[in-house]
Coordinates of N, CA and C in Angstrom, one line a residue:
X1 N -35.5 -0.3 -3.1 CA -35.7 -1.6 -2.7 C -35.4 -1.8 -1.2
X2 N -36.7 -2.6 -0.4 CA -36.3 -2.7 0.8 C -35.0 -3.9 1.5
X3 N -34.2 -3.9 2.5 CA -33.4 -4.2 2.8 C -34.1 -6.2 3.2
X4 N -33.0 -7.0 2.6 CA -33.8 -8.2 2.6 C -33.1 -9.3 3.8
X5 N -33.6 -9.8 4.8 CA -32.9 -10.3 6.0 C -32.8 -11.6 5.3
X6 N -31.5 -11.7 5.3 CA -31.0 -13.7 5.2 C -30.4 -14.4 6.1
X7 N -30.8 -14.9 7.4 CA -29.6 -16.0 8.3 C -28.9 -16.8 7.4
X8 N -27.8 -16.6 6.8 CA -27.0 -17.4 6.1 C -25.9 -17.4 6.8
X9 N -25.3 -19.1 7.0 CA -23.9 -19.2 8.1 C -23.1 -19.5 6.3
X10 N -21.6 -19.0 6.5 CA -20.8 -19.1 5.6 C -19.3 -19.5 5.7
X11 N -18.3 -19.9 5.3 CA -17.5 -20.1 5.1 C -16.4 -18.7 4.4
X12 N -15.4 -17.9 5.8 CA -15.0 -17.2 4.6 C -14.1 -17.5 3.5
X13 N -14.0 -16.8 2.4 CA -13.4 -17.2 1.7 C -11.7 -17.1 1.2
X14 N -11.6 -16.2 2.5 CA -10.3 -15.5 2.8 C -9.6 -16.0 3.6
X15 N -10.3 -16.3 4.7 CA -9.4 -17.2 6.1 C -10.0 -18.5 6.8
X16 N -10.9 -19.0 6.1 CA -12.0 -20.4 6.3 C -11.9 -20.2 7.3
X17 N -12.6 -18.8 8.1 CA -13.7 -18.7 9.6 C -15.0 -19.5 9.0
X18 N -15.5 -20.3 9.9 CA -16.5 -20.7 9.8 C -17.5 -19.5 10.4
X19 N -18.8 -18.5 10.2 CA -19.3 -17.6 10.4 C -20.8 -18.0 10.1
X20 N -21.3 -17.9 11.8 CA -23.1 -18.0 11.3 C -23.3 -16.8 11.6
X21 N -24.2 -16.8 10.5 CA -25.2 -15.7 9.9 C -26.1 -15.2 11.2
X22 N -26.5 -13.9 11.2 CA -27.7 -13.2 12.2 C -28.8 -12.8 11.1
X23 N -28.4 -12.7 9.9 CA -29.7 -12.0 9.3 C -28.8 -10.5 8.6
X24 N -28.2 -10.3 9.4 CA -27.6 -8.6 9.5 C -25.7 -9.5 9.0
X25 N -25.1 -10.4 8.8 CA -23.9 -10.5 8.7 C -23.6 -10.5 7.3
X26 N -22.7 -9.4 6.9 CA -21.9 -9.4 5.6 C -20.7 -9.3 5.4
X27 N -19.9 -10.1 6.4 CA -18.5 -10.1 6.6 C -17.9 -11.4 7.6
X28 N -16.8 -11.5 7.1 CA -16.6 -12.4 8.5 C -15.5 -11.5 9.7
X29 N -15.7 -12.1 10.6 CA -16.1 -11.0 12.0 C -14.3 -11.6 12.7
X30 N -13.6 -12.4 11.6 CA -12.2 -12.7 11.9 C -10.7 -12.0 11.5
X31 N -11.4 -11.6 9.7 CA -10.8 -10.9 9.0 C -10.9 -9.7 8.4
X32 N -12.3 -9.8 8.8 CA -12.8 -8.8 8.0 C -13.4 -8.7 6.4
X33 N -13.1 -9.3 5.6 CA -13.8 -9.6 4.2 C -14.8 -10.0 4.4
X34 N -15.4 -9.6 2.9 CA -16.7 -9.7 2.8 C -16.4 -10.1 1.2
X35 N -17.6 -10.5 0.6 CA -18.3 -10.6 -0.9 C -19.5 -9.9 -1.5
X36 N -18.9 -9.6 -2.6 CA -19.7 -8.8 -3.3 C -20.9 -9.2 -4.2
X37 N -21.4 -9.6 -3.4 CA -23.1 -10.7 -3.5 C -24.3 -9.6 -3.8
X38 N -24.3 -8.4 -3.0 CA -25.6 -7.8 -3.1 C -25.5 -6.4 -4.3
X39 N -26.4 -6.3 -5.4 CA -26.6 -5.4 -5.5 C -27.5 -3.9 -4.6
X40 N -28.6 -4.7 -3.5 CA -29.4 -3.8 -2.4 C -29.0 -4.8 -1.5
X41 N -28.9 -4.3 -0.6 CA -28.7 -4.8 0.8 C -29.3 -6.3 0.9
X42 N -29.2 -7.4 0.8 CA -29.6 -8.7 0.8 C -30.0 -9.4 -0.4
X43 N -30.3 -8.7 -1.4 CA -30.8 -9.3 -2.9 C -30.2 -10.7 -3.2
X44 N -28.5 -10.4 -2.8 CA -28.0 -11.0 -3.9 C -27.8 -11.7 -5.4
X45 N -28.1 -10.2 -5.7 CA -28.1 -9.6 -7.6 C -26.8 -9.4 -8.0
X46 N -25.9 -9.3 -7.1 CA -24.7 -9.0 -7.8 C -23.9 -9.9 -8.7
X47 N -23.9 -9.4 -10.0 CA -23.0 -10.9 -11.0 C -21.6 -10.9 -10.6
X48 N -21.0 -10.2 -9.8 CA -19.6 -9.9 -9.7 C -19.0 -10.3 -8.8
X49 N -19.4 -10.9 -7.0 CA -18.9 -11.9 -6.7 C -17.2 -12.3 -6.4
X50 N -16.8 -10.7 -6.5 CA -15.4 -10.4 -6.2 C -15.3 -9.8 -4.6
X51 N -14.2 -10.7 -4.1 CA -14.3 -10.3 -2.3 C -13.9 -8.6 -2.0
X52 N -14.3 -8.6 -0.9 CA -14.2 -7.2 -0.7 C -13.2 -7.5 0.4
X53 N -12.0 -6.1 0.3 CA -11.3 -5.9 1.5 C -11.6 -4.9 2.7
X54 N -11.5 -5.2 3.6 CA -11.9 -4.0 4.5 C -10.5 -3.0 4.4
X55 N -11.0 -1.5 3.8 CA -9.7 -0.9 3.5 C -9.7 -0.1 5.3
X56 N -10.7 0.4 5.8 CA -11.2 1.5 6.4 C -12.2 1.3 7.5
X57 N -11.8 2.0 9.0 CA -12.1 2.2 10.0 C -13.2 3.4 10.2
X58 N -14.1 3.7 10.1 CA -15.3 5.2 10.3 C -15.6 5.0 11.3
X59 N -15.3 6.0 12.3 CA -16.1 6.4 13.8 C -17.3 7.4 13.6
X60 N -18.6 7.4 12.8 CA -19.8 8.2 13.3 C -20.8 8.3 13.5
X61 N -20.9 9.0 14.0 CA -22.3 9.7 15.3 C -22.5 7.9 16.1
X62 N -21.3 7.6 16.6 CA -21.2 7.0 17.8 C -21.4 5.5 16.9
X63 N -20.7 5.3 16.0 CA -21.2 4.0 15.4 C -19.5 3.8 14.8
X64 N -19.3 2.4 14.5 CA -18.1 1.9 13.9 C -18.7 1.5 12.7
X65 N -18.2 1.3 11.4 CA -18.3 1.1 10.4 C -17.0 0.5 9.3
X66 N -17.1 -0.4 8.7 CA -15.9 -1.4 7.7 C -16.5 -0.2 6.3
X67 N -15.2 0.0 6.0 CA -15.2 0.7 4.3 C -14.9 -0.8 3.8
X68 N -15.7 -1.9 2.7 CA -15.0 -2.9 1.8 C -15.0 -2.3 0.5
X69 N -13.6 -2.4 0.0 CA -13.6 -2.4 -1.9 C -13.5 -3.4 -2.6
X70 N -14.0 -3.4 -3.4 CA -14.1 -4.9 -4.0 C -12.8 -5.0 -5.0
X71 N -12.3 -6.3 -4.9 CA -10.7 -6.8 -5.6 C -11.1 -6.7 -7.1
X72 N -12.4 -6.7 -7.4 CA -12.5 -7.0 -8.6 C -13.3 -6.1 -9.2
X73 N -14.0 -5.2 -9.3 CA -14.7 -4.0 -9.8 C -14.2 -3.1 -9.1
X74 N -14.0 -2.6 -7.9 CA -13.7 -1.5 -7.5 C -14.6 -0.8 -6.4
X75 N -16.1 -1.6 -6.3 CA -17.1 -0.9 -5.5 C -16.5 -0.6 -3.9
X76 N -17.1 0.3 -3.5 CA -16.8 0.6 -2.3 C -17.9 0.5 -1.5
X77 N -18.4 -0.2 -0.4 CA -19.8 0.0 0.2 C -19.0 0.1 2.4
X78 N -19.9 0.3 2.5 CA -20.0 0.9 4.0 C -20.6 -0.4 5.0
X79 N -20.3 -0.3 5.5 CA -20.9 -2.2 6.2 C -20.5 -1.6 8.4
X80 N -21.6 -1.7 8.7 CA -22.0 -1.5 10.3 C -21.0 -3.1 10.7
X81 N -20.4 -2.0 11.9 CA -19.4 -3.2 12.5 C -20.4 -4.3 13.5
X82 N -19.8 -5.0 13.8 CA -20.4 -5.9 14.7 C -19.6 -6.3 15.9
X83 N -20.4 -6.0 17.0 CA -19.7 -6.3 18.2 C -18.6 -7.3 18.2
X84 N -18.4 -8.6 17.4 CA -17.9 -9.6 17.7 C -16.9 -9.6 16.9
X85 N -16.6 -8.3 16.0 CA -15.7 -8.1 14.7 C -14.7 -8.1 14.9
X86 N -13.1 -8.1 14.5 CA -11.4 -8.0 14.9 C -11.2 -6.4 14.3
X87 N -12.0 -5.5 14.8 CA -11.5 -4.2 14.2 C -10.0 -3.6 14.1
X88 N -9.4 -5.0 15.3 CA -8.0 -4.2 15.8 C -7.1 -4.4 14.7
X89 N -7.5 -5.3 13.0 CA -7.1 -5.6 12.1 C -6.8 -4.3 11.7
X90 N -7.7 -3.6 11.4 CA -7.7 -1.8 11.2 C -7.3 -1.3 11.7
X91 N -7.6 -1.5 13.2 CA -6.9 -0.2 14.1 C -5.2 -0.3 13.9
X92 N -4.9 -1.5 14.0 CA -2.9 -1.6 13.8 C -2.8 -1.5 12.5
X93 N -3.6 -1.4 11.8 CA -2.7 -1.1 10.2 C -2.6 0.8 10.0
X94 N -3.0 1.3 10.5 CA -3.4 2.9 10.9 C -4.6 2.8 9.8
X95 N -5.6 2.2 9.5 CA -7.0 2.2 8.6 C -8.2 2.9 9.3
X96 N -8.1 3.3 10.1 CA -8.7 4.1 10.5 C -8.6 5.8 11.0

């Protein structure tokens, strides 16, 4: 399935940042959580709907990347950081 662009602004649900959407945002860029809304990348088919934590920091081939696990199934998905992100959430917890 191809990847589906949605400008959605949101509310998180972890630290009520107010977060507008680019099309590309699946997290908020204060705390770092996300939700577990998509089964493919923008669908949102997911029945499950359980927030995700950012456990993890990935540095590769020149790119930053959020590990989220979800509080409530367990999924683990990979999510492209965003310039405007608080990675230093990670970086001081040693999550990276």
């Amino acid at each position: 399935m191809a990847f589906i662009k949605r400008e959605e602004n949101f509310v998180c649900e972890r630290c009520g940042e107010k977060v507008a959407g680019n099309g590309y945002t699946n997290h908020c860029p204060k705390c770092l959580w996300s939700k577990h809304v998509d089964v493919e990348p923008g669908d949102r088919l997911s029945k499950c709907n359980g927030m995700m934590e950012p456990i993890f920091l990935d540095f590769s081939n020149g790119v930053f990347s959020i590990i989220h696990k979800c509080v409530k199934c367990g999924l683990e998905k990979k999510n492209i950081a965003s310039p405007g992100d608080n990675t230093n959430i990670l970086i001081d917890a040693g999550r990276c």
